[in-house]
GROMACS .gro file of C-alpha atoms in nm:
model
  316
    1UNK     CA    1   8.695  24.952   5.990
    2UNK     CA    2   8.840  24.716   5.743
    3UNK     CA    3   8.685  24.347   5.693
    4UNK     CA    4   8.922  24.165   5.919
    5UNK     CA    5   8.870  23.874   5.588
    6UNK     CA    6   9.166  24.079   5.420
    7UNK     CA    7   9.466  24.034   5.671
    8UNK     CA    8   9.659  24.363   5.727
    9UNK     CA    9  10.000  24.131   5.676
   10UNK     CA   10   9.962  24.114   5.322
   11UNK     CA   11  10.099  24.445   5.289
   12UNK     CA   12  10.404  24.341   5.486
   13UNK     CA   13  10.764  24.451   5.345
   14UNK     CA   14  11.027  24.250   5.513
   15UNK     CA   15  11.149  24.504   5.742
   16UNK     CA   16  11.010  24.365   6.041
   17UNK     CA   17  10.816  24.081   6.191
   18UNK     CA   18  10.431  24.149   6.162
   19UNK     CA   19  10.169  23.980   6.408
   20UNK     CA   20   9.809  23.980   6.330
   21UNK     CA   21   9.518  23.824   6.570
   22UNK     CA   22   9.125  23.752   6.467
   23UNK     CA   23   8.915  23.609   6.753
   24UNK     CA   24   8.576  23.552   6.860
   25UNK     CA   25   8.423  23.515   7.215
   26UNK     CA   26   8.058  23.342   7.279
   27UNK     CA   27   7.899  23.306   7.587
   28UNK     CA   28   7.693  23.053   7.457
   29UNK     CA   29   7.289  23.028   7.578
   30UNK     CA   30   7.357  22.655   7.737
   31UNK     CA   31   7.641  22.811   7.968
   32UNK     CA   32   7.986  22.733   7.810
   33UNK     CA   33   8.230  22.975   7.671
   34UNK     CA   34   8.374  22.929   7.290
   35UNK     CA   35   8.688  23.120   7.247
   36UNK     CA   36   8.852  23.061   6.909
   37UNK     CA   37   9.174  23.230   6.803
   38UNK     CA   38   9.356  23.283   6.472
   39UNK     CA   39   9.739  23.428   6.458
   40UNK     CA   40   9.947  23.512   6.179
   41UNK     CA   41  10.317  23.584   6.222
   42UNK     CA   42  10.497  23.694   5.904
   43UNK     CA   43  10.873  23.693   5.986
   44UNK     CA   44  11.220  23.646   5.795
   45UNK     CA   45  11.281  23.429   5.982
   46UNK     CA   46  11.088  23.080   5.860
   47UNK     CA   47  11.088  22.910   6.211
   48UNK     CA   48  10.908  23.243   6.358
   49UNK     CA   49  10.643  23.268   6.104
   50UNK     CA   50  10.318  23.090   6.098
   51UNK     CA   51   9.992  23.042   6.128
   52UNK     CA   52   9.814  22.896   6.446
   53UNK     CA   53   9.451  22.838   6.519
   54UNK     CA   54   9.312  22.753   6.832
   55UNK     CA   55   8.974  22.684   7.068
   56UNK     CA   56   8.887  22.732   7.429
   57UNK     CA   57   8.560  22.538   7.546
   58UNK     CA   58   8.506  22.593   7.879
   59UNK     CA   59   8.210  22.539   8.148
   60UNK     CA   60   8.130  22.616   8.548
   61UNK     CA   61   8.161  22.256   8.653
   62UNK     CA   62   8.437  22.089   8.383
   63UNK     CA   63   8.678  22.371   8.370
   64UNK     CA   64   8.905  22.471   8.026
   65UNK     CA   65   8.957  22.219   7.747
   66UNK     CA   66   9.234  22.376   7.550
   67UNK     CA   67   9.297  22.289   7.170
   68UNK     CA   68   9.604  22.396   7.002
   69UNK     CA   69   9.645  22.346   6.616
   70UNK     CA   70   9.974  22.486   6.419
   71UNK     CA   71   9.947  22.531   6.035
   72UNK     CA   72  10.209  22.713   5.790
   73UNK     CA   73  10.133  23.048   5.686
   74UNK     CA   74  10.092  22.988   5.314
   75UNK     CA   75   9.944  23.264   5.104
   76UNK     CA   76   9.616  23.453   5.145
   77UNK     CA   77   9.374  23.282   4.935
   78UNK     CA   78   9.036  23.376   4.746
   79UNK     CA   79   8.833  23.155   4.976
   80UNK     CA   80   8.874  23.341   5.294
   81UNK     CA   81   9.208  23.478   5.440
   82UNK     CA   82   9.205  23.363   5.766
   83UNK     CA   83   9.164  22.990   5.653
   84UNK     CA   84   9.396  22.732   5.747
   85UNK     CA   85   9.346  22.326   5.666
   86UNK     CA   86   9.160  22.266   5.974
   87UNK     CA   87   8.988  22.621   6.024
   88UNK     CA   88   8.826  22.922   5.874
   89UNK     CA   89   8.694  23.239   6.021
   90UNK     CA   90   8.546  23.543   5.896
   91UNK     CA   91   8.293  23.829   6.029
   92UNK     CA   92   8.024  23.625   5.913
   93UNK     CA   93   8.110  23.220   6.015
   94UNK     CA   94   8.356  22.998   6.132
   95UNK     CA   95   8.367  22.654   6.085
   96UNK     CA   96   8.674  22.427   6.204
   97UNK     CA   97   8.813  22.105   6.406
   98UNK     CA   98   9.105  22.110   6.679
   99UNK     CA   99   9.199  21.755   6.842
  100UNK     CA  100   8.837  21.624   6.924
  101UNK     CA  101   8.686  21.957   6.966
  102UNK     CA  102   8.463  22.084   6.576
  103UNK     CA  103   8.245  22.373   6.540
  104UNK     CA  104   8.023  22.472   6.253
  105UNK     CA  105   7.882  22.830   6.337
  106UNK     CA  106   7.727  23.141   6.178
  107UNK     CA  107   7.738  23.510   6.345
  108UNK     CA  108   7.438  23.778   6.229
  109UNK     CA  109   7.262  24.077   6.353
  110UNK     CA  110   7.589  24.256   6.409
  111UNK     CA  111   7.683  24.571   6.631
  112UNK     CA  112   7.894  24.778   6.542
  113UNK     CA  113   8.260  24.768   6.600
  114UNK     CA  114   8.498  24.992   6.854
  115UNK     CA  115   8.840  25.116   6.772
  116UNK     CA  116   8.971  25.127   7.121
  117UNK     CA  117   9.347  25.238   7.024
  118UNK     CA  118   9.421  25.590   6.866
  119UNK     CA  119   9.532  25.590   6.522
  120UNK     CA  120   9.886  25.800   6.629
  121UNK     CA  121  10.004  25.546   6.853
  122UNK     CA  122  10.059  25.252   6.607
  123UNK     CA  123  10.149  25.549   6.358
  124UNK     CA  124  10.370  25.672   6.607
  125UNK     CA  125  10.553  25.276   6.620
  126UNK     CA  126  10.403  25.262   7.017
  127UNK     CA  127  10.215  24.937   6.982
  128UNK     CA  128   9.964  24.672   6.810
  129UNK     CA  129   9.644  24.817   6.753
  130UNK     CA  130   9.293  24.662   6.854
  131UNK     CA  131   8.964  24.683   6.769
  132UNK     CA  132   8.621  24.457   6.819
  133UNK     CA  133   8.507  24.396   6.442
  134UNK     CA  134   8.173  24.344   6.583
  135UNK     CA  135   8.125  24.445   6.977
  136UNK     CA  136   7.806  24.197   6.969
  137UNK     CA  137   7.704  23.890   6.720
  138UNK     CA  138   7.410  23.643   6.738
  139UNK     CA  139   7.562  23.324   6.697
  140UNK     CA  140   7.407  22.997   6.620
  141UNK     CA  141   7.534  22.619   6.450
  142UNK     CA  142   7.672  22.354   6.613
  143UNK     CA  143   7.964  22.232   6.840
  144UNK     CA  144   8.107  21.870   6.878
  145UNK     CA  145   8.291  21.749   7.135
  146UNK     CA  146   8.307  21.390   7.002
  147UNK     CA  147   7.980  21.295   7.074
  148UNK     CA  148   7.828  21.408   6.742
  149UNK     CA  149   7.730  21.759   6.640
  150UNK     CA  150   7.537  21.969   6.914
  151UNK     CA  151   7.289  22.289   6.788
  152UNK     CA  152   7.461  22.603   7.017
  153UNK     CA  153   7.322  22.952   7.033
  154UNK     CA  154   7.490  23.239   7.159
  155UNK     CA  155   7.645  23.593   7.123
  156UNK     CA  156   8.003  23.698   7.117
  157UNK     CA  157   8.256  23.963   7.051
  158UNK     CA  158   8.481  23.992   6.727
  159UNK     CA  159   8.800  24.134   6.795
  160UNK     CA  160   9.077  24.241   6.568
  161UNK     CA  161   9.481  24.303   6.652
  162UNK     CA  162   9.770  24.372   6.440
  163UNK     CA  163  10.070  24.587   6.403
  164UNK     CA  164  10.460  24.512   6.373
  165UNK     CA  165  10.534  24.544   6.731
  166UNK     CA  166  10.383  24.419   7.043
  167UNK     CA  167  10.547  24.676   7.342
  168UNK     CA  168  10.240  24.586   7.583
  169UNK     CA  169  10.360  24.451   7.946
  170UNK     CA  170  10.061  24.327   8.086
  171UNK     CA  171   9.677  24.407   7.993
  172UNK     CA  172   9.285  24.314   8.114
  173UNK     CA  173   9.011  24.288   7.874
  174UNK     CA  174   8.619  24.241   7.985
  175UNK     CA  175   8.385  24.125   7.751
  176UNK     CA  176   7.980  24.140   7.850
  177UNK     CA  177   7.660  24.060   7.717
  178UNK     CA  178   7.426  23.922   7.963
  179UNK     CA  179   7.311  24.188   8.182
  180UNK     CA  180   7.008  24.134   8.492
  181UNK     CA  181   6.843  24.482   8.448
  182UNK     CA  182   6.892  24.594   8.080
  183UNK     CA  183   6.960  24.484   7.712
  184UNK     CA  184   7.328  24.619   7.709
  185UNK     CA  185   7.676  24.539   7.619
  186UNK     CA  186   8.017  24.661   7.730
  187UNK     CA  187   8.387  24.613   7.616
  188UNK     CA  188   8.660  24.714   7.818
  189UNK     CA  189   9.040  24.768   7.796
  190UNK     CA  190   9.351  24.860   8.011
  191UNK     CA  191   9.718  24.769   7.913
  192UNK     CA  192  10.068  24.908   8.020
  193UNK     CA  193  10.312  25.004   7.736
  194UNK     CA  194  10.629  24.933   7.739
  195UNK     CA  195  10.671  24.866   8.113
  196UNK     CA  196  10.469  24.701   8.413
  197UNK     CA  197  10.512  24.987   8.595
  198UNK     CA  198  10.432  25.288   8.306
  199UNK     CA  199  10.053  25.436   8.375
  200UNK     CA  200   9.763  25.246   8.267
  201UNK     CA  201   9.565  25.330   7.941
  202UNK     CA  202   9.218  25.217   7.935
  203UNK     CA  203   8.968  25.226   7.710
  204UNK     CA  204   8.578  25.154   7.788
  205UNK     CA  205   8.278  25.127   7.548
  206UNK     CA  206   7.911  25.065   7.661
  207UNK     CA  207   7.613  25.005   7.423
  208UNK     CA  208   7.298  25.049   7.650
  209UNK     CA  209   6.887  25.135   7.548
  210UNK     CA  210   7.037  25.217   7.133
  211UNK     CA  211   7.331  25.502   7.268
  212UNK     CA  212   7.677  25.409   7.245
  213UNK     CA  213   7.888  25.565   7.533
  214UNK     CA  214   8.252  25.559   7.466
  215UNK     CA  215   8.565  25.662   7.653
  216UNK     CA  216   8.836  25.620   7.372
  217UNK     CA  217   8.989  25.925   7.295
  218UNK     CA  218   9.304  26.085   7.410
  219UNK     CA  219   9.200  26.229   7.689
  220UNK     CA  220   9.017  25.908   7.815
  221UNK     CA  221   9.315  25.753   7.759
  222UNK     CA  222   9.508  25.909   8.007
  223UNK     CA  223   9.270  25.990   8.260
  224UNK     CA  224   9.095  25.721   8.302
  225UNK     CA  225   9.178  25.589   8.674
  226UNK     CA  226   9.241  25.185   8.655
  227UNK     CA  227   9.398  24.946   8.876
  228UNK     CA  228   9.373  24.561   8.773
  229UNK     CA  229   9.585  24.217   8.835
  230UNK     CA  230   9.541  23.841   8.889
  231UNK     CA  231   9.248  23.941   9.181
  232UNK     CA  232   9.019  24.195   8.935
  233UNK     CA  233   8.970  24.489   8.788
  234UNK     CA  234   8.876  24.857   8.881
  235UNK     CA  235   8.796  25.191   8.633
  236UNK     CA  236   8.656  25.471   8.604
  237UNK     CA  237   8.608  25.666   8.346
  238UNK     CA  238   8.444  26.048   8.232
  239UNK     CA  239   8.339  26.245   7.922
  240UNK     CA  240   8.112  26.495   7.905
  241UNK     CA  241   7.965  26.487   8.236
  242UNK     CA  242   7.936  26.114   8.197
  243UNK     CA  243   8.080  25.872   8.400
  244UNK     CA  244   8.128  25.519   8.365
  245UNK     CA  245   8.230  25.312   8.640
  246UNK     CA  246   8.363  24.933   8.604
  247UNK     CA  247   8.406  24.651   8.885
  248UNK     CA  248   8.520  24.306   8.749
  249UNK     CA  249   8.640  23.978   8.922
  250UNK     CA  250   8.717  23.644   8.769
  251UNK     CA  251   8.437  23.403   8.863
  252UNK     CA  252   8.712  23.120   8.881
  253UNK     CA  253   9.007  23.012   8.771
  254UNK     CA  254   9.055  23.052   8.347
  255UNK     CA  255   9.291  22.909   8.061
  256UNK     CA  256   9.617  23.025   8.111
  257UNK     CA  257   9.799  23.008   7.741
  258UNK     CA  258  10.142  23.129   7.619
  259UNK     CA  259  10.198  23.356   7.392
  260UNK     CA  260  10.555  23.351   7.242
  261UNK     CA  261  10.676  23.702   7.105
  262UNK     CA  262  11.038  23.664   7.000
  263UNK     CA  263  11.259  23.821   7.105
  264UNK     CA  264  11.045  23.970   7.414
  265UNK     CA  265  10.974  23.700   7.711
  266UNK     CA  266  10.677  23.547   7.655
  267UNK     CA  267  10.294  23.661   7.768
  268UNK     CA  268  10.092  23.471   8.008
  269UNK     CA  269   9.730  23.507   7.955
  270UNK     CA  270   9.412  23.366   8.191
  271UNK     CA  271   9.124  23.398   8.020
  272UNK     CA  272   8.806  23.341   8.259
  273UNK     CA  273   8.504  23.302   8.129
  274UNK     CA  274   8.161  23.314   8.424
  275UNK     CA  275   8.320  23.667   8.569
  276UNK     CA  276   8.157  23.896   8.765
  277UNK     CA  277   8.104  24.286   8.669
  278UNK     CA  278   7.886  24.574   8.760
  279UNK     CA  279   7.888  24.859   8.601
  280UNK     CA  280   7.766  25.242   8.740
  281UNK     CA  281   7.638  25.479   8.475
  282UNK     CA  282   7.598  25.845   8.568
  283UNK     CA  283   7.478  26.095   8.309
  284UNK     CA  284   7.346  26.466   8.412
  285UNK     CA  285   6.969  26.460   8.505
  286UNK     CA  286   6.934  26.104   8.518
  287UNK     CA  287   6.902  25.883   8.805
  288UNK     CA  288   7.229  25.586   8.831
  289UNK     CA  289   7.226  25.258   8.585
  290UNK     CA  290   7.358  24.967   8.757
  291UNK     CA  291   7.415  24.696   8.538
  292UNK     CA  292   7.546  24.330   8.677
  293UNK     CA  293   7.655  23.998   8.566
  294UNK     CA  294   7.791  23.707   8.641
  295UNK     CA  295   7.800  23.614   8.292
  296UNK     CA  296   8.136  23.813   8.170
  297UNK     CA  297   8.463  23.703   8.037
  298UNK     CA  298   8.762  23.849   8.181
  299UNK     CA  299   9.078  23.831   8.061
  300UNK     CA  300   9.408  23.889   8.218
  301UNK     CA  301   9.792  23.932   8.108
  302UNK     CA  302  10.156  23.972   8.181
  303UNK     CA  303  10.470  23.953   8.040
  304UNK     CA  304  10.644  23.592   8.217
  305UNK     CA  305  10.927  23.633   8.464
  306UNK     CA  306  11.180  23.363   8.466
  307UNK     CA  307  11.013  23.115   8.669
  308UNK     CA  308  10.719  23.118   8.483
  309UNK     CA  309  10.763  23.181   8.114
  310UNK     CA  310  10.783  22.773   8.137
  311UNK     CA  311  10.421  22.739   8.238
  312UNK     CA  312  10.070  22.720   8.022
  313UNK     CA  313  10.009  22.621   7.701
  314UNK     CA  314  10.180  22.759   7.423
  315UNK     CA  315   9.936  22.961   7.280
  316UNK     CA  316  10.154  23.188   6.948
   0.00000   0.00000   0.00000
């Protein structure tokens, strides 16, 4: 896929706002979560557009320190698009400071990435579009939280959204690399379209022992049973005479942020890192992989109703 480092909303016209997200996840080896976050809006509209970077450094016994930074959009420069004064990210580093929160880190030894949303839906106008840029990185550097800078080693996800409209009602996204039987790592997606109540579309992708199973197509798509909210997560998924089956529940409560999307309400999203999910491979002539952790990040998301588009931090 293309090197999220060139922006897809440098091709925009004018015609219609255009909202573009890199991010990285690390579940880093001392037990904290990392979750850093860059947004472009491009918009006619000069109060709508801009360009916001922000962290999420969160632990089992402290909780979520949240760390919000808003910078203008400016122009894509030679240096590295997704830079703004305070931040930079790319496939290969990011480096950056938010309130009293600065991290100087490298990723390597990538995985490949997973388009997990058919090309005819954003061609078709139905939605963003999303795809990991990197479903696993080693990550190593260091991380300051005002005491002076830390060395931090880790892995993490790279994940990539754009497109001119956002239509989704409410998703849940699972992140995993820190398995107790096997050296694996899964990625998992379910969102509503256009209403809370249209059917489910979910998306699943599991690198385990060098294969790459995948449930991404059309067909998966659709058939793929799912059920998910506030409490968890439930799919299951088959191809091929393969089936992949996915249990998830947050570990505890997460950062709830804000994301505005004029003129739609606004999203509320709990990300919760330290989740619990087990995973149930079947393939023909094989006996059942169970894989389990307590190590996942799981992420959950709704549009706001009125009462609540006033709560959590504003995260777009």
């Amino acid at each position: 896929m293309t090197d999220p480092t060139t922006p897809r909303w440098t091709a925009w016209a004018g015609e219609a706002s255009f909202d573009e997200v890199l991010f990285v996840e690390m579940a880093l080896h001392d037990g904290r979560r990392l979750w850093l976050r860059h947004t472009l809006r491009a918009d006619r509209d000069v109060d709508a557009a801009g360009r916001r970077v922000w962290a999420v450094l969160s632990d089992a016994t402290s909780g979520a320190v949240v760390h919000l930074r808003r910078a203008p959009l400016g122009e894509p420069d030679d240096g590295g698009s997704w830079r703004a004064p305070d931040a930079f990210l790319s496939a290969h580093a990011a480096h950056g400071r938010c309130g009293d929160l600065a991290w100087d880190l490298t990723f390597a030894n990538a995985r490949p990435g997973h388009a997990h949303v058919p090309r005819w839906m954003t061609t078709l106008g139905l939605g963003r579009t999303y795809a990991s840029h990197a479903l696993r990185v080693d990550v190593r550097g260091t991380l300051d939280t005002g005491r002076g800078p830390q060395p931090v080693t880790g892995r993490g996800v790279i994940g990539h959204i754009h497109g001119r409209r956002n239509r989704t009602a409410a998703w849940t996204w699972a992140w995993a690399s820190e398995f107790v039987e096997s050296e694996a790592t899964f990625e998992g997606l379910t969102a509503r379209i256009g209403s809370p109540r249209a059917p489910a579309l979910t998306s699943l992708v599991l690198d385990l022992d060098g294969e790459r199973h995948a449930f991404s197509d059309t067909a998966s798509l659709v058939t793929t049973w799912s059920t998910f909210g506030h409490d968890g997560w439930r799919a299951q998924a088959s191809r091929r005479g393969v089936r992949l089956t996915v249990e998830a529940r947050p570990g505890g409560p997460g950062s709830t942020l804000r994301y505005d999307d004029p003129p739609n309400a606004p999203i509320l999203c709990t990300n919760a890192a330290g989740a619990w999910l087990r995973l149930q491979l079947h393939r023909p002539g094989k006996p059942t992989h169970t894989l389990s952790t307590h190590a996942a990040t799981l992420e959950f998301a709704r549009r706001a109703d009125a009462e609540a588009r006033a709560s959590g931090e504003s995260g777009d």
